[in-house]
XYZ file of C-alpha atoms in Angstrom:
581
model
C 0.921 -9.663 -16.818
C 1.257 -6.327 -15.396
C 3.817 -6.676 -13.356
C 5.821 -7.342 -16.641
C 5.578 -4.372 -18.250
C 8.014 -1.492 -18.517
C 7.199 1.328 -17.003
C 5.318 3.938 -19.194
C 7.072 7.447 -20.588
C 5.076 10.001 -21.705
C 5.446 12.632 -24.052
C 1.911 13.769 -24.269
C -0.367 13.616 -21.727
C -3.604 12.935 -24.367
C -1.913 9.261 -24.221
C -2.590 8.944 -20.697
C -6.095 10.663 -20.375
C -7.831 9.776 -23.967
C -10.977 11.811 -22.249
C -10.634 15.676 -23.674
C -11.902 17.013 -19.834
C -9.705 14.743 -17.849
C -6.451 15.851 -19.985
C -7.149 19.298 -19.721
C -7.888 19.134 -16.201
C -4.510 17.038 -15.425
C -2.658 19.399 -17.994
C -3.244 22.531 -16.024
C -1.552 20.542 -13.099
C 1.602 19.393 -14.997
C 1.776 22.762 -16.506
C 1.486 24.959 -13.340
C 4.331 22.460 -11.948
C 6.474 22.822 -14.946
C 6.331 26.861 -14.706
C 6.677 26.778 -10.837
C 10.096 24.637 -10.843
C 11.221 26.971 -13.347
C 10.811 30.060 -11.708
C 12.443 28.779 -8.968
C 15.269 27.103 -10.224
C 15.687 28.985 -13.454
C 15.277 25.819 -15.943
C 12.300 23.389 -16.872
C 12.318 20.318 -15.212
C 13.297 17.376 -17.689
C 10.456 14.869 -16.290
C 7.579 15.091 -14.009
C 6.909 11.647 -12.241
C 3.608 10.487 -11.334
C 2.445 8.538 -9.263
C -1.159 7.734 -7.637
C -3.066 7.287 -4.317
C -4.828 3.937 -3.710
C -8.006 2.872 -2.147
C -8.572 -0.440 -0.910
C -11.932 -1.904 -1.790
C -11.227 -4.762 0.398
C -8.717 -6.979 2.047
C -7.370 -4.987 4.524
C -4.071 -5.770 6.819
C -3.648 -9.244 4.725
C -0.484 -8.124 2.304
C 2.283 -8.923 4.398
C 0.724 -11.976 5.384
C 0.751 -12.402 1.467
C -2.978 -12.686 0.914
C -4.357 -10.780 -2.060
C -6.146 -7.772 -1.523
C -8.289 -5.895 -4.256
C -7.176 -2.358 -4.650
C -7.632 0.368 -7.315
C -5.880 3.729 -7.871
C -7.601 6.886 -7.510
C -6.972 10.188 -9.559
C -5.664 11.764 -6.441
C -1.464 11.756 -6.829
C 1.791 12.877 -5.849
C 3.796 14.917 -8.575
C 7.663 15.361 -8.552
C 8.911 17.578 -10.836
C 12.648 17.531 -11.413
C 15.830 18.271 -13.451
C 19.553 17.961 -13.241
C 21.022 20.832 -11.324
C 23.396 23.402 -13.061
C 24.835 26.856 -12.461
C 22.226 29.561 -12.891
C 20.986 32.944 -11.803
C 19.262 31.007 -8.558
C 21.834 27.938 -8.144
C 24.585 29.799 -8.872
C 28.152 26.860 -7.875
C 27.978 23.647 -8.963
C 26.694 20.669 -6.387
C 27.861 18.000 -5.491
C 27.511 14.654 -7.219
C 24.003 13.035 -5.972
C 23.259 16.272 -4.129
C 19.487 17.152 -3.943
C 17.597 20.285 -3.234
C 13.771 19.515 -2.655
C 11.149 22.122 -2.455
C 7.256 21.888 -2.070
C 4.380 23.875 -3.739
C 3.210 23.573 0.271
C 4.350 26.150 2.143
C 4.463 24.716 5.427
C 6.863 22.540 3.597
C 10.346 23.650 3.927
C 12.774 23.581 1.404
C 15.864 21.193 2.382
C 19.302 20.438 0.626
C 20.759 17.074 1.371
C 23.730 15.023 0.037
C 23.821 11.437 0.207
C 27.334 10.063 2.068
C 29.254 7.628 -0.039
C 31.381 4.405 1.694
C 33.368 2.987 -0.515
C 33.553 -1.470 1.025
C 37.154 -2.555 0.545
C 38.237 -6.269 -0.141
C 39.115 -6.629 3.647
C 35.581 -5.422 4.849
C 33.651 -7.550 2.016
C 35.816 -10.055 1.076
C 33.044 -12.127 -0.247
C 30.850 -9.554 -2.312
C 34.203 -8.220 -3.500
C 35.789 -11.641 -4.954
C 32.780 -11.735 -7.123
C 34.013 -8.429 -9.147
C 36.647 -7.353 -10.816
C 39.573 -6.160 -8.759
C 39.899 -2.709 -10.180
C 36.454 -2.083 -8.829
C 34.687 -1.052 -5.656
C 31.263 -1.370 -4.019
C 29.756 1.437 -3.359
C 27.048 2.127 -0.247
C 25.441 5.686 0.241
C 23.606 7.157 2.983
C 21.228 9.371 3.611
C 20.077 10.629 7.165
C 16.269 9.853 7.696
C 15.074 9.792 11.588
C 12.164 7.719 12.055
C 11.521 9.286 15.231
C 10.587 12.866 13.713
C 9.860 11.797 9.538
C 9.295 15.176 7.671
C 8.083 15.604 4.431
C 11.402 15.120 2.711
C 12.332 11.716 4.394
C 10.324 10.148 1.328
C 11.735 11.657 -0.900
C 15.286 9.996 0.368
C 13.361 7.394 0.662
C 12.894 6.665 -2.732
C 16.579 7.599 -3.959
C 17.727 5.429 -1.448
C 16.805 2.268 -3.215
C 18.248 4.217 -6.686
C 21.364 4.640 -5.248
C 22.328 1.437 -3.919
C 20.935 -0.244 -6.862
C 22.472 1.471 -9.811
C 25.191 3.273 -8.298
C 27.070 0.799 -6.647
C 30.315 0.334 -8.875
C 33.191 3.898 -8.451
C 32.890 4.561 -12.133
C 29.379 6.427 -12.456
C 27.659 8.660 -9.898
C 24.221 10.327 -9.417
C 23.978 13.910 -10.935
C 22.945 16.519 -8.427
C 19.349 17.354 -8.986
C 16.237 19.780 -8.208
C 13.262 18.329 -7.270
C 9.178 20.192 -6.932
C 7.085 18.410 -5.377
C 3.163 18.526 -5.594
C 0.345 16.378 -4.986
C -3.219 16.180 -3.661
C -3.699 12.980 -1.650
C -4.596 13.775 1.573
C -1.622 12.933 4.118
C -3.021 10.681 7.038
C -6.069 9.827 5.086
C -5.479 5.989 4.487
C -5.301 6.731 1.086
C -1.417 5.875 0.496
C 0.092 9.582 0.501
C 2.979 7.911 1.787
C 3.677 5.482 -0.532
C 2.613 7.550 -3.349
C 5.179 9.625 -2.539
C 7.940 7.112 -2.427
C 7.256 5.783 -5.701
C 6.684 9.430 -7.152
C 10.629 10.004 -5.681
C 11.770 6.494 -6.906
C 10.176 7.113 -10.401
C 11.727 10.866 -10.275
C 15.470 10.145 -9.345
C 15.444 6.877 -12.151
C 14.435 8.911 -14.339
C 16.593 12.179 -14.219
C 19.756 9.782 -13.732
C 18.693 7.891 -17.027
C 18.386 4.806 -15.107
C 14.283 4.088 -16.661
C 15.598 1.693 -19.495
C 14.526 -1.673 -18.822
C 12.791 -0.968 -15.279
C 9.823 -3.193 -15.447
C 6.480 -2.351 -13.247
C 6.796 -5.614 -11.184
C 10.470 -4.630 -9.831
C 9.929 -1.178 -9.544
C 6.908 -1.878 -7.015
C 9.828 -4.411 -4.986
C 12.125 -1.883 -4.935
C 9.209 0.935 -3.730
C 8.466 -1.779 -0.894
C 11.831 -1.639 0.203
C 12.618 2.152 -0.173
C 9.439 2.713 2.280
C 11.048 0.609 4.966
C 13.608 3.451 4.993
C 11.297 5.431 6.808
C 9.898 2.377 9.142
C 7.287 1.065 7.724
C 7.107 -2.405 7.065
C 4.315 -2.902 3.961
C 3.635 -5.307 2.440
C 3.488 -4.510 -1.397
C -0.372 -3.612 -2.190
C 0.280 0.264 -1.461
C 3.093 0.270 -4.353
C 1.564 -2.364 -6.303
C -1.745 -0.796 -6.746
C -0.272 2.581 -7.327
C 2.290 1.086 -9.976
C 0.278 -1.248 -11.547
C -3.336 0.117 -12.182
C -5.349 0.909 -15.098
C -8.321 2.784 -15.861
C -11.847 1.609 -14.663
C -10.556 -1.476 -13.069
C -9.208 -3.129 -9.586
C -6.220 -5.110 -9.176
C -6.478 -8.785 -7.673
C -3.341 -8.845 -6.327
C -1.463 -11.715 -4.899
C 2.051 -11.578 -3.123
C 2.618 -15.950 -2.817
C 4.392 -17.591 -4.379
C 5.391 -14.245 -6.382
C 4.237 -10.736 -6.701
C 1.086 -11.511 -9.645
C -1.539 -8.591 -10.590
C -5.020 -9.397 -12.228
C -6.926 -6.794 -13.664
C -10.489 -7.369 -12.994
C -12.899 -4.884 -14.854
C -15.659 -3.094 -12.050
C -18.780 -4.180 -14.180
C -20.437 -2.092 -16.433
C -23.849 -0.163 -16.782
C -26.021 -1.392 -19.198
C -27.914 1.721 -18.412
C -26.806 5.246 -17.496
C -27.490 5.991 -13.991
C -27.442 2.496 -12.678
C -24.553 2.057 -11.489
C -22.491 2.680 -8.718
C -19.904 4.609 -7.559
C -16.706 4.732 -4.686
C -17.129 7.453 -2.566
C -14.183 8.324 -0.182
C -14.872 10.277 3.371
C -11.943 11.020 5.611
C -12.542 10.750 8.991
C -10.437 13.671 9.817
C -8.188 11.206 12.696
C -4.651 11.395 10.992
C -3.430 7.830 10.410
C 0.059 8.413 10.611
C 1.720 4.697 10.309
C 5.235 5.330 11.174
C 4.205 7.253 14.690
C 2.203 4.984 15.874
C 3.957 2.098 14.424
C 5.357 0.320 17.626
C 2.057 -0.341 19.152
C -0.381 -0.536 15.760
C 1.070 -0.898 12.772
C 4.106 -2.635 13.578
C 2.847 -4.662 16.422
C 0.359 -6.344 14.014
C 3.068 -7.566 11.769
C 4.471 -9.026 14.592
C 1.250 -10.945 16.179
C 0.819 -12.068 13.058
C 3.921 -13.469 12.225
C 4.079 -15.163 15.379
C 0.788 -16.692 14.886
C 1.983 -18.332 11.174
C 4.901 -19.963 13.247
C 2.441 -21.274 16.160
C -0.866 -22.119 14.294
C 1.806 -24.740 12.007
C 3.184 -25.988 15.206
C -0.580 -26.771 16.418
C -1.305 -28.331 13.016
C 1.958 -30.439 12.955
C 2.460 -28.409 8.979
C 5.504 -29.095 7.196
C 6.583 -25.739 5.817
C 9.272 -25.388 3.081
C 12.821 -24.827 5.017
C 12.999 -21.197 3.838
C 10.258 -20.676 6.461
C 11.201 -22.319 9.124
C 15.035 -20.424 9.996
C 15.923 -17.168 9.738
C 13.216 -16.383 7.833
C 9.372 -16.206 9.626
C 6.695 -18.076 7.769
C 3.305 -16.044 6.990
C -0.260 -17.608 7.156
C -0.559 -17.622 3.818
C 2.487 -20.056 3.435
C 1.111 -21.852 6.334
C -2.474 -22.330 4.412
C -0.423 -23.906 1.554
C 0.931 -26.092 3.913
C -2.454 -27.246 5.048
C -4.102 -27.374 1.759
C -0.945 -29.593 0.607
C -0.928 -28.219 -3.339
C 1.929 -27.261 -5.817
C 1.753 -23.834 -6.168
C -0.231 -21.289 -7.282
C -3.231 -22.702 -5.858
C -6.428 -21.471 -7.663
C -8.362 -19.677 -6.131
C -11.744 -21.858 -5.550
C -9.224 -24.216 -3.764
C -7.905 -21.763 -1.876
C -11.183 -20.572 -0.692
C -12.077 -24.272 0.246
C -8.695 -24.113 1.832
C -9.405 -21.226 4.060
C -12.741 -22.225 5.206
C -11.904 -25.565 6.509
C -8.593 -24.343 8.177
C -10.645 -21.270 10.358
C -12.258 -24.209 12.044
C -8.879 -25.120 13.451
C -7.352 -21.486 14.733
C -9.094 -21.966 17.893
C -5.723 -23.768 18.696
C -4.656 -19.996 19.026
C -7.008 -18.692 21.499
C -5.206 -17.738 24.575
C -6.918 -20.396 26.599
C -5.296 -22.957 24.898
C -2.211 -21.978 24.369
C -2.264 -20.897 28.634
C -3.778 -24.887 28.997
C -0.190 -25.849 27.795
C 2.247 -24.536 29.610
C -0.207 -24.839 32.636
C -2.044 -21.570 33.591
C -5.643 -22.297 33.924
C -7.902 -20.028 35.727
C -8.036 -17.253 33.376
C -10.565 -17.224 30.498
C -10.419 -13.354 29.388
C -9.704 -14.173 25.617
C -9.572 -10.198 25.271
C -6.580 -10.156 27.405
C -4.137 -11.587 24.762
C -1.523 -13.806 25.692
C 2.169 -12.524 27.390
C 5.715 -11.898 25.461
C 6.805 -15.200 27.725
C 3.584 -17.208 26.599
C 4.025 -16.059 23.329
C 7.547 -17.027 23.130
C 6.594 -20.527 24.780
C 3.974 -21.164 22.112
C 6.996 -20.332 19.493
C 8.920 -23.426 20.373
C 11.740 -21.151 19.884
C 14.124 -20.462 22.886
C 14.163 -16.672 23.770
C 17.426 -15.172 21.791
C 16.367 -16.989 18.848
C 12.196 -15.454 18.770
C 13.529 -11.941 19.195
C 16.230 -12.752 16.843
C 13.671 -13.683 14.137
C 10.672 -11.884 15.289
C 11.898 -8.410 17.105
C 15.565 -7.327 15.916
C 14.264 -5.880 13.170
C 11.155 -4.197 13.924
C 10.024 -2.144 17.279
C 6.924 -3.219 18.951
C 5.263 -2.134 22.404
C 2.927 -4.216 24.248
C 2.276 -6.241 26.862
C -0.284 -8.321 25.631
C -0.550 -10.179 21.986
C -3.173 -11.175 19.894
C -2.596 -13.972 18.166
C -6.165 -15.765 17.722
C -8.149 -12.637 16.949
C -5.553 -11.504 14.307
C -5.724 -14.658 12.708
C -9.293 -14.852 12.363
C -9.474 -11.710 10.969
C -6.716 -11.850 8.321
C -8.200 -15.641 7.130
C -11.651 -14.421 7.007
C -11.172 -11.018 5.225
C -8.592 -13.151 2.824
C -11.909 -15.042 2.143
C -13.482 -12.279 1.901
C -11.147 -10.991 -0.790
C -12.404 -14.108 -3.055
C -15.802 -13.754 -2.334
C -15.537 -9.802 -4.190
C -13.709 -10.873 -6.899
C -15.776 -13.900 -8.018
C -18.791 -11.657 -7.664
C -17.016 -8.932 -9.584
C -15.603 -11.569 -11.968
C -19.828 -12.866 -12.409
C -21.347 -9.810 -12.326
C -19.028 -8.408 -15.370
C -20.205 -11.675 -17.371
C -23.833 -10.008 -16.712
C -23.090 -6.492 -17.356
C -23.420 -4.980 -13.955
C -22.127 -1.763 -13.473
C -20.389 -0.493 -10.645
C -18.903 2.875 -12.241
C -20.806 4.837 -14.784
C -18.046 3.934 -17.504
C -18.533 2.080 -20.487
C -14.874 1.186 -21.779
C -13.591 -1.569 -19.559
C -13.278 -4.891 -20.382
C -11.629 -7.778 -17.651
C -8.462 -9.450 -18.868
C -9.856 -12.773 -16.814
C -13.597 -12.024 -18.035
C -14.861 -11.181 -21.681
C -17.384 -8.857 -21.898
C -21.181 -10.458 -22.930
C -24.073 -9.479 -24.888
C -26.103 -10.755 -22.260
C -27.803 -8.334 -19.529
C -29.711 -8.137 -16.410
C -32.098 -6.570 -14.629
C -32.233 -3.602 -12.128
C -32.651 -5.962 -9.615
C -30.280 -8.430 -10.497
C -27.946 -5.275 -10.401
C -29.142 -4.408 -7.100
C -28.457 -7.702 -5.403
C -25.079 -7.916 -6.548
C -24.141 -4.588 -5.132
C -26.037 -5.778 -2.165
C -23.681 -8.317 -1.621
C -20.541 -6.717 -2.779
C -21.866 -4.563 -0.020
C -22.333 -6.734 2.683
C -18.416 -7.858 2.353
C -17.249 -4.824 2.931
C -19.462 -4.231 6.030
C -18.263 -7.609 7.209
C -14.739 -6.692 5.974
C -15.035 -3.119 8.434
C -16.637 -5.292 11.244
C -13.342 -6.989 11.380
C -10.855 -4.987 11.316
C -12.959 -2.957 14.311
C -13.231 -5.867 16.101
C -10.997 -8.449 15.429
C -7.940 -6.632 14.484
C -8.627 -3.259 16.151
C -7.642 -0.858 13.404
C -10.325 1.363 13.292
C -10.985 4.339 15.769
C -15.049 5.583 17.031
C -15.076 8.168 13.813
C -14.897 5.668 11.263
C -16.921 3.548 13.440
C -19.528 6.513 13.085
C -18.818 8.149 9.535
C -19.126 4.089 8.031
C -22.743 3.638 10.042
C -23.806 6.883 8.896
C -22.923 5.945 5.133
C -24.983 2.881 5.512
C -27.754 4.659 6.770
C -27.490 7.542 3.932
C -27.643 5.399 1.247
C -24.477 3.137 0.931
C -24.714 -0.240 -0.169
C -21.316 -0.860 2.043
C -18.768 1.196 3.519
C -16.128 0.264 5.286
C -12.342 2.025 6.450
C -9.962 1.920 3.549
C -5.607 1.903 4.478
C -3.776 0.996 7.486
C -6.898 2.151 9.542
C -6.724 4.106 12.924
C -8.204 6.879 11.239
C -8.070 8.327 7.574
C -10.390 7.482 5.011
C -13.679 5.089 4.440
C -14.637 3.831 1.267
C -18.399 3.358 0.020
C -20.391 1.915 -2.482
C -22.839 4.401 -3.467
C -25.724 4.413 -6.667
C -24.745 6.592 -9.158
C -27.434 8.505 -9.243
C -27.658 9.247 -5.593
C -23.975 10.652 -5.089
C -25.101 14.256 -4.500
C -27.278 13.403 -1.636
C -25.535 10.980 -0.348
C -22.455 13.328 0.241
C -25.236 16.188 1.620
C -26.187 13.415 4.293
C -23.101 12.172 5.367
C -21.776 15.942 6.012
C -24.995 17.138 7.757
C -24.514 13.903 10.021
C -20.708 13.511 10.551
C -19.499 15.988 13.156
C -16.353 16.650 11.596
C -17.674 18.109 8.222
C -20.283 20.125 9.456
C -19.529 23.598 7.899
C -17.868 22.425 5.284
C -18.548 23.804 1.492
C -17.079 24.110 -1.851
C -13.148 23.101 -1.799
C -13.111 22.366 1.640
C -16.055 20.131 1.224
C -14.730 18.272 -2.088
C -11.291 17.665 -0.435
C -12.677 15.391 2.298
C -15.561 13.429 0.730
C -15.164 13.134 -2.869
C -16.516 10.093 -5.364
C -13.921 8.977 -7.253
C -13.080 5.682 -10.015
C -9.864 3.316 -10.698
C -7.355 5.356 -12.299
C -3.933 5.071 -14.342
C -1.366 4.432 -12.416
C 1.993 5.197 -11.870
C 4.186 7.054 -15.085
C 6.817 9.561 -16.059
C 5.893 12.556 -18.174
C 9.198 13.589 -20.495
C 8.957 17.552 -21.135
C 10.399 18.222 -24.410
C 10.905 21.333 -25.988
């Protein structure tokens, strides 16, 4: 499995790109980042830590309900370049231990200095985490100042070192080595393409490496401890940002699945059995910024919430027995709930579990606010739109009022006065279905020698290549229908779970009409990017449409142009490059 493997160290960067052109054109990056830190810091970095963007071909808003999702990396990605700090010409005393000074190629990027605090728990203020060490030593638990109400570029980088400190540096013996860090990177901030959580793993990746910590860090737990470094700046994901951007290879997606445990399956995009048949993923940005963490309380946030509360309620309405983990301090999820219903030892396979989720959304009507108003008894208003109140929500709960904000609020800011709980639902089981539906097609169409990318490498671990092909219009009807998902899939999260904004609306209409075989917003939504399934051999006028049609990108050419519509294919994903001399 993927998630099993240690995370890769390069020396050379022809073992990461085996294509000629795509090393040279990455090696001019991690060159012109190597002779940047050093002329401003007077040494060459020691490692440069990679990691990628993501886009999601579908299953969007499902992770932290821990349905799988099918993303792929994207050659876009964040670079850190870094080295331990010493006296020189430009750093001329000594820092302190763990201290950091982080600059940006960016200009509007300002350089910062910080120094994580150490506390040092004594046996009276952890009596219990102390009794299980040895008395001559002391935990250790370091701070760094990040303000979620005004996040800067740097609060992701202490994002990531967070996690690194309070996982390896916990005992009074060893301590972090001051360190200069570069950072660089073309994924588009606010696009919906992950800059955010590329960064955090790029700044996880970077301070594990300079401290030497690397050695037995396996892919699987270094996406966990991304997921948890991320909520440092207050957002609550739920794994298939870092997962996808850890865990990818070349010219494939990733079916991954967060229940019962984190699992990745590589699933091969199918192949062209002739050049210029396939297709390929085209990304637009909308130009809306979809920043997650400012609008968190009423979007991003709020929908963890609604659908958290809707788990708990929807297995109340069913009369589920859910396994005592989820049912105290700890919220169940929908997708623990659907195990519940199906009544299977986990894992569940996944034709079960689409059987599962098909006869279970003829049951969430339980959830409509109607019903749940019927209850308590308020009749009189039908306006399913409206959403149901905090005190009807709470009611619904079965949990007294301390102990639903205990579980469901203390931990996470929200603002609203209405919830969704029924139209949240719907749309997470559906696109969850949804989900299957791509990768069995995927899964068939690779058996057939389809191609969606214009590659001829890739190979599914789950599916073995054939000698058997099909014809053009076999081809075409599968990417007809891989198409038609993600229409449904952007349908959904416009209506149903209100993500999107009137520009992706627009910009995914107008790639149907130019050509698309689906399109559909990729990322937390709000704005940011769209994803499309385009024919190969259309991709140049495809593009020419969409800009002489999309408002925003009227105007645009050359660079400008490339930076916000750009075809791309599953990358490598996440690494550390070692410079030697």
């Amino acid at each position: 499995m993927a998630a099993d493997l240690p995370v890769p160290v390069y020396t050379s960067l022809s073992d990461v790109y085996p294509d000629l052109l795509l090393a040279a054109k990455h090696g001019a990056r991690f060159n012109d980042l190597a002779s940047e830190f050093e002329s401003r810091f007077g040494s060459q970095p020691a490692y440069i830590a990679r990691a990628p963007g993501r886009v999601n071909l579908i299953g969007e808003h499902i992770d932290y309900a821990l349905f799988g999702v099918f993303p792929a990396a994207i050659e876009q990605d964040i670079l850190i370049a870094c080295g331990p700090r010493s006296s020189s010409p430009t750093t001329p005393e000594p820092s302190s231990p763990g201290t950091v000074t982080a600059q940006n190629t960016f200009p509007k990027y300002t350089p910062q200095t910080f120094t994580p605090m150490l506390r040092v728990v004594s046996q009276a203020q952890d009596q219990a985490q102390d009794e299980m060490l040895d008395k001559d030593v002391r935990v250790q638990d370091w701070h760094l100042d990040i303000d979620k109400s005004q996040l800067r570029w740097e609060s992701y980088v202490k994002a990531g070192y967070y996690g690194v400190l309070n996982r390896f540096f916990t005992s009074s013996d060893e301590y972090p080595v001051p360190v200069n860090i570069l950072v660089s990177g073309n994924v588009p901030a606010g696009s919906g393409l992950s800059s955010s959580a590329a960064m955090v793993v790029a700044s996880t990746l970077a301070f594990l490496a300079v401290n030497h910590k690397l050695d037995g860090v396996k892919k699987g737990a270094l996406v966990q401890m991304a997921v948890e470094n991320e909520k440092r700046v207050g957002v609550n994901s739920g794994g298939m940002d870092q997962a996808a951007s850890i865990l990818s290879t070349p010219n494939s997606a990733l079916y991954i699945t967060f229940y019962p445990s984190l699992s990745a399956e590589l699933v091969s995009l199918p192949q062209a059995t002739k050049a210029g048949e396939g297709v390929v993923l085209v990304c637009a940005n909308s130009l809306v910024v979809s920043d997650k963490v400012v609008g968190a309380k009423t979007r991003y946030n709020l929908r963890v919430v609604e659908t958290l509360v809707a788990a708990r309620v929807l297995s109340r309405k069913l009369n589920l027995t859910l396994p005592p983990s989820s049912t105290s301090n700890k919220p169940p999820t929908l997708r623990e709930v659907l195990s519940a219903y199906i009544g299977r030892p986990e894992p569940i396979a996944a034709d079960a579990l689409k059987e599962g989720l098909e006869r279970i959304l003829a049951e969430i009507h339980v959830l409509k606010a109607s019903a749940l108003r019927g209850e308590i008894g308020i009749v009189g208003n039908e306006d399913e739109d409206e959403g149901v109140t905090m005190e009807e929500m709470i009611s619904a709960s079965g949990l007294g009022e301390d102990e639903f904000k205990r579980i469901y609020l203390s931990w996470v800011d929200v603002e609203a006065t209405r919830f969704q709980l029924y139209k949240r639902t719907k749309h997470i089981l559906t696109e969850a279905l949804r989900v299957l539906q791509f990768r069995e097609l995927c899964l068939a169409s690779t058996t057939h020698s389809i191609s969606i990318l214009p590659t001829t490498t890739s190979t599914s671990s789950s599916s073995p290549p054939s000698s058997s092909t099909s014809s053009s219009s076999t081809s075409t009807e599968a990417f007809k229908a891989l198409g038609a998902l993600m229409n449904a899939s952007h349908d959904s999260c416009s209506r149903l779970y209100e993500c999107s904004c009137p520009e992706l609306d627009e910009l995914t209409q107008i790639a149907r009409e130019s050509g698309a075989y689906g399109s559909r917003l990729t990322g937390a939504g709000w704005g940011g990017c769209s994803v499309s399934l385009v024919p190969e051999s259309q991709v140049d006028t495809f593009i020419a449409k969409v800009r002489s049609r999309y408002p925003k990108f009227r105007g645009l050419e050359g660079d400008a142009l490339n930076e916000v519509i750009f075809a791309t294919k599953p990358g490598v994903g996440a690494f550390v490059f070692e410079l030697t001399d």
